[in-house]
Amino acid sequence: MATAVNTRADKVAHLSHFIDGRFVPTARSHFENRNPATGAIVNLVPEADPAVVDDAVKAAKRALKGPWGKMSEQQRSAILRKVADGIMARFDDFLAAEVLDTGKPKSLAAHIDIPRGAANFNIFADQVLTLSTETFRTATPDGAGALNYAIRVPRGVIGVICPWNLPLLLLTWKVAPALACGNTVVVKPSEETPTTATLLGEVMNEAGVPPGVYNVVHGFGGDSSGEYLTRHPGVDGITFTGETGTGTAIMRAAADGVRPVSLELGGKNASLVFADCDLDKTIEGVTRAVFANCGQVCLGTERVYVQRPILAAFTQRLKAAAERLQPGNPFDTATTIGPLISQAHRDKVLSYYARAKADGAEIVTGGGIPALPSPYSSGFFIAPTIWTGLAETSAVMREEIFGPCCSIVPFDDEDAAIALANDSPYGLATAIWTENLARAHRVAAQVEVGITWVNAWFLRDLRTPFGGSKQSGIGREGGVHSMEFYTELRNVCIKL
Ligand code: NAD
């Protein structure tokens, strides 16, 4: 099928914004979107100026009053199912685009990113059909009473700002519930991964989503399209996933106009490995938690606390697992770890590798850049790395690195493990590894995070509340919790 986006490694395409159901060519400056596995240019991407963002917001505003605003929940739900089907019908295009933009192994994107992108539309197509509100019968002095009931209305135009680590998955996680509830959206995908958001425009048109309901503007964050979008007074709510610092800036922007925000932010997550764990399962789980997607997962583990009796065995086995990871061509099925997203991000992660050394860490494995043949030698690969011996005060232990690395630290008892896990400004996720059920419940109740796994990592049921405590975010996504953000409740009181 002819497509407006590039899904091939051997040609460079021009991307467009997608506004009012059309791909909008623009003469304004284009930036290069590079394949992180090779450094080659994938797309030239336009940067939206304030006028382009304004066009997109106005198109979204008009669409609220058009057929979309008049549709029943059943009709919207049926269209969203067609969007899910459309993603699956174009599975190979989405897969190729995601792999070229991110460099992640094709096997990973085929297993998680693309199917979840489609599943997000199906789950919220279901969810919207079962949304309920409250009613109250209220006493009045005349004895006749009053009936109070709440109605749900869409918030309006939602600004959607997304990161690059799970581009389609995280974007659809916001777009699907927003549309299910009758909102319209203007999406600003990450400058690093603009392609699948654009391709989704084609699917929206094919599925019968009316023009203006889904819009995409490209560009950067501060002083670019991201900031223009969050500051635009026509945007009625903002949903953001990304770094905590960016979330803070977006919250400030949203204060003008007192607009609601949903923020899914960074993490510095702990795994707590107790001596009574099943070591085989734990090694498998912690290996994924640390190294999946080259460590670029908000839920990933960068602090691994291990009970002292199994410290040596655990460390030796995690080292072996890290050394088995195979970097290289993401399209090759033998590849199990891709590159970091960009040269700039690799420089940042390498600065933490240097910092760990300076802070006296012992390097268990890794620590540098792996030697790979051309063209992957020009990619942004980095060695999976494990440290021991770091103090809790080291920046490596406190700041989110977002790379394939972790620090192993021993603990003696349950209270110490909980205290270590909670000693962080972040509060996104914790994974507890133990075969002791009572311990699992005790610890889960005390860790200060939004998501706790016991003997699992990244095991998701999309109906459950997802989000961070402390500086890891505000609000919850998933199931009915997403719908709470994308609708406003209005109360009606009728005197009987
Ligand atoms: P980022 O904050 O740098 O960028 C995210 C998006 O925000 C991009 O589209 C960017 O262009 C835009 N942006 C940047 N500055 C902006 C501004 N001032 N105004 C408006 N938009 C702006 O994050 P990233 O590097 O793309 O992603 C990695 C981060 O995302 C990590 O911190 C990770 O933990 C976090 N993350 C969190 C979750 C979660 O669910 N909690 C999920 C995935 C990623």
XYZ file of C-alpha atoms and ligand atoms in Angstrom:
540
model
C 0.000 0.000 0.000
C 1.269 3.496 -0.823
C 2.081 5.278 2.394
C 3.025 8.803 3.391
C 5.769 7.557 5.657
C 8.987 5.674 5.148
C 9.088 2.090 6.327
C 12.280 1.165 4.483
C 15.851 1.375 5.636
C 17.182 2.152 2.154
C 15.405 5.413 1.368
C 14.849 8.762 3.028
C 11.341 10.225 3.063
C 9.849 13.572 4.011
C 7.322 13.309 6.802
C 4.374 15.698 7.059
C 2.193 16.977 9.818
C -1.285 15.388 9.837
C -3.986 18.012 10.310
C -7.726 17.873 9.610
C -7.410 14.460 7.977
C -4.699 15.532 5.543
C -0.929 15.270 5.355
C 0.261 18.861 5.325
C 3.497 19.524 3.488
C 5.488 22.429 4.835
C 8.436 24.396 3.584
C 9.602 25.189 7.123
C 12.864 23.728 8.369
C 13.157 19.976 8.451
C 15.218 18.034 10.964
C 16.818 14.636 10.533
C 15.351 11.550 12.144
C 18.123 8.972 12.393
C 18.133 5.202 12.708
C 19.884 4.646 16.077
C 21.237 1.278 14.941
C 23.261 2.755 12.064
C 23.109 6.544 12.399
C 21.575 6.729 8.875
C 18.812 9.242 8.143
C 15.332 7.687 8.074
C 13.146 10.748 7.560
C 13.332 14.484 7.200
C 10.753 15.817 9.619
C 9.110 19.252 9.592
C 9.151 21.370 12.730
C 5.759 22.919 13.427
C 5.752 26.639 14.121
C 3.030 28.307 16.235
C 0.819 28.805 13.143
C 0.886 25.073 12.313
C 0.082 24.153 15.927
C -2.733 26.709 15.856
C -4.129 25.115 12.655
C -4.085 21.703 14.348
C -5.789 22.938 17.525
C -8.444 24.777 15.494
C -9.091 21.647 13.407
C -9.476 19.653 16.631
C -11.861 22.275 18.056
C -14.022 22.215 14.902
C -14.115 18.410 14.971
C -15.599 18.463 18.483
C -18.679 20.154 17.041
C -18.792 17.923 13.938
C -19.919 14.306 13.483
C -17.532 13.058 16.197
C -19.265 15.133 18.861
C -22.672 13.833 17.784
C -21.790 10.139 17.659
C -23.029 7.682 20.248
C -20.485 5.825 22.380
C -21.363 2.679 20.408
C -20.488 4.381 17.116
C -17.185 5.714 18.432
C -16.397 2.330 19.924
C -16.996 0.626 16.556
C -14.670 3.082 14.798
C -11.940 2.556 17.380
C -12.136 -1.187 16.756
C -11.546 -0.440 13.082
C -8.462 1.569 14.059
C -7.176 -1.469 15.997
C -7.888 -3.680 12.972
C -6.174 -1.137 10.720
C -2.989 -1.250 12.813
C -2.978 -5.046 12.662
C -3.638 -4.978 8.890
C -0.583 -2.706 8.482
C 1.428 -4.606 11.105
C 4.553 -4.906 8.942
C 4.572 -1.187 8.080
C 4.199 -0.177 11.730
C 6.815 -2.707 12.768
C 9.384 -1.544 10.217
C 8.776 2.118 11.052
C 9.106 1.521 14.798
C 12.298 -0.504 14.409
C 13.873 2.114 12.117
C 12.967 4.959 14.492
C 14.023 3.257 17.734
C 16.593 0.598 16.766
C 14.850 -1.845 19.121
C 14.954 -5.522 18.140
C 12.203 -6.380 15.688
C 11.244 -9.354 17.863
C 10.551 -6.987 20.785
C 8.506 -4.508 18.742
C 6.562 -7.370 17.132
C 5.803 -8.858 20.540
C 5.012 -5.685 22.506
C 4.894 -2.309 20.743
C 2.676 -2.962 17.736
C 0.176 -5.455 19.242
C -0.209 -3.204 22.302
C -0.753 -0.236 19.991
C -3.748 -2.072 18.518
C -4.912 -3.523 21.860
C -5.106 -0.040 23.369
C -7.898 0.847 20.925
C -9.812 -2.358 21.646
C -9.647 -2.040 25.424
C -10.921 1.529 25.436
C -13.551 0.689 22.811
C -14.840 -1.779 25.445
C -14.309 0.500 28.411
C -16.386 3.372 27.058
C -19.432 1.114 26.792
C -19.442 0.346 30.512
C -18.722 3.805 31.923
C -21.074 4.668 34.743
C -21.866 7.686 36.891
C -23.494 8.230 40.288
C -27.077 9.036 41.161
C -28.382 10.155 44.568
C -31.880 10.579 45.877
C -31.679 13.649 48.131
C -34.043 14.590 50.964
C -35.729 18.027 50.826
C -37.803 19.886 53.521
C -41.043 19.433 51.556
C -40.557 15.700 51.537
C -40.669 15.412 47.743
C -36.912 15.082 47.427
C -34.529 15.679 44.577
C -32.639 13.490 42.181
C -28.959 14.116 41.594
C -27.173 12.466 38.737
C -23.863 13.090 37.020
C -23.236 13.176 33.301
C -19.870 12.689 31.677
C -18.729 15.034 28.960
C -15.493 14.992 26.983
C -12.942 17.547 28.127
C -12.439 18.920 24.628
C -9.133 19.184 22.762
C -6.426 17.091 24.408
C -2.742 17.850 23.843
C -0.835 14.549 23.795
C 2.943 14.675 24.286
C 4.909 11.456 24.084
C 8.434 10.097 24.548
C 10.501 7.907 22.246
C 10.997 4.686 24.182
C 7.660 3.002 23.329
C 6.371 5.400 20.687
C 3.201 3.768 19.327
C 2.340 1.973 22.552
C 2.445 5.078 24.749
C 0.811 7.340 22.185
C -2.167 5.028 21.649
C -2.418 4.504 25.415
C -3.507 8.170 25.522
C -5.149 8.691 22.137
C -7.467 5.661 22.398
C -9.181 6.613 25.698
C -9.250 10.296 24.726
C -11.095 9.490 21.496
C -13.306 6.858 23.133
C -14.593 9.560 25.486
C -15.391 11.880 22.561
C -12.413 14.225 22.787
C -10.252 15.245 19.856
C -6.449 15.246 20.029
C -3.380 17.064 18.827
C -0.405 14.757 19.231
C 3.238 15.834 19.431
C 5.307 12.658 19.135
C 8.928 12.646 20.181
C 11.293 14.234 17.698
C 13.273 10.982 17.875
C 10.359 8.751 16.806
C 7.905 10.629 14.598
C 6.950 7.919 12.122
C 4.317 5.603 13.618
C 2.250 8.568 14.885
C 2.152 9.820 11.300
C 1.328 6.413 9.860
C -1.539 6.209 12.343
C -3.083 9.182 10.496
C -3.583 6.950 7.446
C -5.215 4.286 9.600
C -7.514 6.877 11.205
C -8.714 8.010 7.768
C -9.218 4.426 6.598
C -11.173 3.596 9.774
C -13.570 6.506 9.256
C -12.329 8.774 12.050
C -13.626 12.196 10.945
C -11.083 14.860 9.901
C -9.689 16.910 12.769
C -10.268 14.271 15.441
C -6.649 13.020 15.310
C -3.929 15.523 14.434
C -0.147 15.218 14.539
C 2.352 18.066 14.704
C 6.068 17.396 14.643
C 8.943 19.153 16.312
C 10.856 19.458 19.555
C 9.870 20.334 23.129
C 10.821 23.674 24.720
C 10.556 26.687 22.390
C 9.137 24.402 19.713
C 5.910 22.577 18.894
C 5.720 20.806 22.292
C 5.703 24.070 24.194
C 3.480 25.818 21.603
C 0.947 23.020 22.061
C 0.946 23.036 25.867
C 0.671 26.840 25.937
C -2.104 27.004 23.327
C -5.251 28.316 25.062
C -7.435 26.107 22.832
C -6.021 22.957 24.451
C -8.380 21.866 27.229
C -6.234 19.170 28.869
C -2.696 17.855 28.527
C -1.502 14.306 28.870
C 2.236 13.786 28.982
C 4.692 10.925 29.350
C 8.366 11.759 29.685
C 10.976 13.099 32.056
C 10.078 14.582 35.409
C 11.756 17.904 34.505
C 9.666 18.192 31.346
C 6.539 17.269 33.301
C 7.267 20.122 35.699
C 7.530 22.587 32.782
C 4.286 21.268 31.293
C 2.483 21.583 34.613
C 3.550 25.228 34.742
C 2.259 25.779 31.199
C -1.039 24.110 32.132
C -1.459 26.464 35.094
C -2.374 29.200 32.592
C -6.031 28.545 32.013
C -6.179 26.094 34.949
C -6.067 23.092 32.625
C -5.872 19.504 33.895
C -2.710 17.474 33.394
C -1.945 13.792 33.497
C 1.764 13.150 33.992
C 3.568 9.810 33.646
C 7.159 10.642 34.545
C 10.553 9.147 35.266
C 11.606 6.468 37.717
C 14.594 5.070 39.567
C 13.063 1.718 40.256
C 14.240 -0.939 42.659
C 14.156 -4.709 42.484
C 14.157 -6.335 45.942
C 15.631 -9.821 45.729
C 15.096 -11.889 48.883
C 17.135 -14.973 49.707
C 13.925 -17.039 49.574
C 13.280 -16.213 45.906
C 13.208 -18.716 43.064
C 16.596 -17.741 41.652
C 16.005 -19.011 38.110
C 12.799 -17.001 37.718
C 14.347 -14.008 39.456
C 17.363 -13.882 37.169
C 15.090 -14.116 34.128
C 12.866 -11.319 35.453
C 15.610 -8.978 36.657
C 17.510 -9.420 33.379
C 14.446 -8.179 31.502
C 13.795 -5.414 34.038
C 17.332 -4.054 33.649
C 18.139 -4.638 29.983
C 14.864 -4.806 27.985
C 14.692 -2.113 25.316
C 18.338 -1.347 26.160
C 17.235 -0.138 29.597
C 14.993 2.527 28.101
C 11.813 1.580 29.967
C 10.353 3.879 32.618
C 9.478 0.800 34.704
C 12.959 -0.682 34.368
C 15.165 -1.507 37.324
C 18.369 0.464 37.913
C 18.763 -0.395 41.635
C 18.966 -4.065 42.537
C 18.933 -4.806 46.276
C 19.882 -8.409 47.078
C 19.718 -10.199 50.429
C 23.246 -11.003 51.509
C 23.175 -14.849 51.538
C 22.536 -14.995 47.758
C 24.517 -11.891 46.759
C 27.443 -13.729 45.137
C 25.310 -16.281 43.279
C 22.864 -13.631 42.072
C 25.619 -11.290 40.880
C 27.441 -14.020 39.003
C 24.250 -15.170 37.269
C 23.052 -11.660 36.324
C 26.536 -11.010 34.897
C 26.272 -14.145 32.769
C 22.809 -13.147 31.561
C 24.018 -9.640 30.627
C 26.960 -11.067 28.724
C 24.644 -13.326 26.698
C 22.763 -10.317 25.270
C 23.473 -9.936 21.570
C 23.670 -6.431 20.025
C 23.478 -5.879 16.258
C 21.042 -5.533 13.381
C 17.583 -5.016 14.964
C 15.959 -6.835 12.039
C 18.037 -9.960 12.768
C 16.239 -12.477 14.996
C 19.507 -13.229 16.814
C 19.685 -9.630 18.102
C 18.446 -9.290 21.666
C 19.605 -5.772 22.562
C 19.404 -2.654 20.398
C 21.159 0.697 20.665
C 20.286 3.728 22.751
C 18.004 6.207 20.997
C 20.599 8.830 20.011
C 24.200 9.955 20.218
C 23.152 12.568 22.808
C 21.482 9.943 24.978
C 24.482 7.629 24.699
C 26.737 10.512 25.789
C 24.469 11.010 28.806
C 24.502 7.323 29.748
C 28.285 7.145 29.247
C 28.653 10.100 31.606
C 27.006 7.932 34.308
C 29.350 5.053 33.409
C 32.262 7.458 34.056
C 30.607 8.765 37.208
C 30.189 5.227 38.595
C 33.909 4.619 38.129
C 34.765 7.953 39.747
C 32.499 7.096 42.691
C 34.441 3.879 43.300
C 32.163 1.292 41.691
C 33.444 -2.144 40.841
C 32.432 -2.942 37.261
C 31.014 -6.469 37.229
C 30.546 -6.365 33.456
C 30.340 -3.842 30.616
C 31.192 -0.194 31.052
C 31.823 0.946 27.469
C 30.846 0.670 23.815
C 30.761 -2.785 22.169
C 32.777 -3.380 18.983
C 30.368 -4.031 16.109
C 30.839 -4.307 12.343
C 29.738 -1.554 9.946
C 27.110 -0.095 9.685
C 26.296 -0.857 13.343
C 29.629 0.612 14.427
C 28.009 3.980 13.567
C 24.970 3.214 15.724
C 24.492 4.232 19.343
C 25.139 0.858 20.979
C 26.419 0.625 24.539
C 27.504 -2.306 26.684
C 25.082 -3.736 29.274
C 26.698 -2.799 32.565
C 26.504 -3.928 36.195
C 28.186 -2.233 39.135
C 28.680 -3.065 42.781
C 30.108 -1.010 45.620
C 28.282 2.272 44.984
C 27.092 4.386 47.922
C 23.402 5.261 48.028
C 24.398 8.931 47.774
C 26.064 8.524 44.358
C 24.256 10.269 41.484
C 24.305 6.884 39.751
C 22.028 5.572 42.520
C 19.741 8.602 42.694
C 19.220 9.840 39.129
C 17.385 8.122 36.302
C 19.984 6.959 33.760
C 17.637 5.262 31.258
C 20.290 2.878 29.977
C 21.095 -0.864 30.192
C 22.728 -0.725 33.589
C 22.159 -1.414 37.241
C 23.879 -1.307 40.563
C 23.733 -4.305 42.922
C 23.642 -3.520 46.648
C 23.319 -6.035 49.525
C 20.784 -5.820 52.370
C 20.256 -7.851 55.532
C 16.560 -7.777 56.397
C 13.135 -6.766 55.151
C 13.059 -3.377 56.878
C 16.401 -2.454 55.371
C 15.213 -3.476 51.899
C 12.073 -1.321 52.196
C 14.055 1.663 53.466
C 16.515 1.384 50.558
C 13.732 1.079 47.988
C 11.919 4.123 49.371
C 15.010 6.320 49.586
C 14.294 7.973 46.234
C 12.514 11.090 44.993
C 10.843 8.834 42.417
C 8.044 6.337 43.039
C 7.116 4.528 39.865
C 7.600 0.760 40.202
C 9.134 -1.931 42.404
C 9.633 -5.637 41.707
C 9.739 -7.935 44.760
C 11.272 -11.382 44.357
C 10.341 -13.840 47.119
C 8.535 -17.172 47.560
C 7.235 -16.029 50.967
C 3.661 -14.880 50.392
C 3.300 -13.038 53.697
C 6.528 -11.158 53.026
C 5.334 -10.241 49.542
C 2.146 -8.650 50.920
C 3.991 -6.900 53.762
C 6.601 -5.362 51.511
C 4.153 -4.475 48.721
C 2.099 -2.456 51.204
C 5.129 -0.402 52.253
C 6.955 0.470 49.041
C 6.142 4.025 47.949
C 5.387 3.394 44.283
C 2.398 3.316 41.961
C 3.095 -0.177 40.609
C 4.423 -3.192 42.505
C 5.144 -6.558 40.966
C 5.765 -9.725 42.936
C 7.771 -12.341 41.037
C 7.053 -10.515 37.784
C 8.024 -7.465 35.795
C 6.033 -5.606 33.118
C 3.104 -7.978 33.549
C 0.254 -5.689 32.571
C -3.516 -5.872 32.763
C -4.696 -2.772 30.922
C -7.667 -2.280 33.274
C -5.454 -1.662 36.314
C -4.377 1.777 37.591
C -1.006 2.702 36.099
C 1.050 5.675 37.260
C 3.664 6.995 39.617
C 3.900 8.227 43.192
C 6.159 11.064 44.372
C 7.993 12.674 41.433
C 7.023 9.873 39.043
C 3.723 11.425 38.098
C 0.224 12.634 38.740
C -2.920 10.697 37.908
C -3.498 7.144 36.798
C -3.969 5.646 33.367
C -5.609 2.341 32.458
C -9.201 1.153 32.294
C -11.663 3.417 34.030
C -8.820 5.549 35.439
C -7.986 6.871 31.972
C -11.643 7.658 31.404
C -11.684 9.764 34.571
C -9.060 12.051 33.050
C -10.599 12.258 29.602
C -14.089 13.137 30.841
C -15.481 15.767 33.134
C -18.341 14.950 35.483
C -21.180 17.443 35.616
C -23.899 17.120 38.199
C -27.589 17.676 37.479
C -29.964 18.211 40.436
C -33.700 17.863 39.762
C -36.211 18.922 42.369
C -38.989 16.372 42.349
P 11.337 14.055 27.468
O 10.635 14.606 28.658
O 12.660 14.599 27.106
O 10.436 14.271 26.156
C 9.129 13.747 26.063
C 8.338 14.598 25.103
O 8.169 15.906 25.632
C 8.979 14.774 23.729
O 7.970 14.698 22.744
C 9.558 16.176 23.816
O 9.686 16.814 22.561
C 8.523 16.881 24.671
N 8.983 18.053 25.393
C 10.223 18.292 25.902
N 10.246 19.507 26.519
C 8.994 20.026 26.409
C 8.381 21.234 26.856
N 9.057 22.154 27.545
N 7.091 21.433 26.571
C 6.377 20.517 25.894
N 6.897 19.352 25.433
C 8.190 19.109 25.702
O 11.371 12.485 27.652
P 12.057 11.409 26.691
O 13.529 11.556 26.790
O 11.400 11.473 25.368
O 11.590 10.038 27.389
C 12.271 9.427 28.437
C 11.603 9.776 29.756
O 10.243 9.364 29.730
C 12.218 9.051 30.945
O 12.303 9.935 32.024
C 11.197 7.961 31.265
O 11.207 7.486 32.587
C 9.929 8.665 30.938
N 8.850 7.708 30.693
C 7.879 7.567 31.651
C 6.861 6.624 31.470
C 5.777 6.433 32.502
O 4.768 5.803 32.183
N 5.925 6.935 33.712
C 6.838 5.857 30.307
C 7.842 6.042 29.360
C 8.842 6.983 29.564
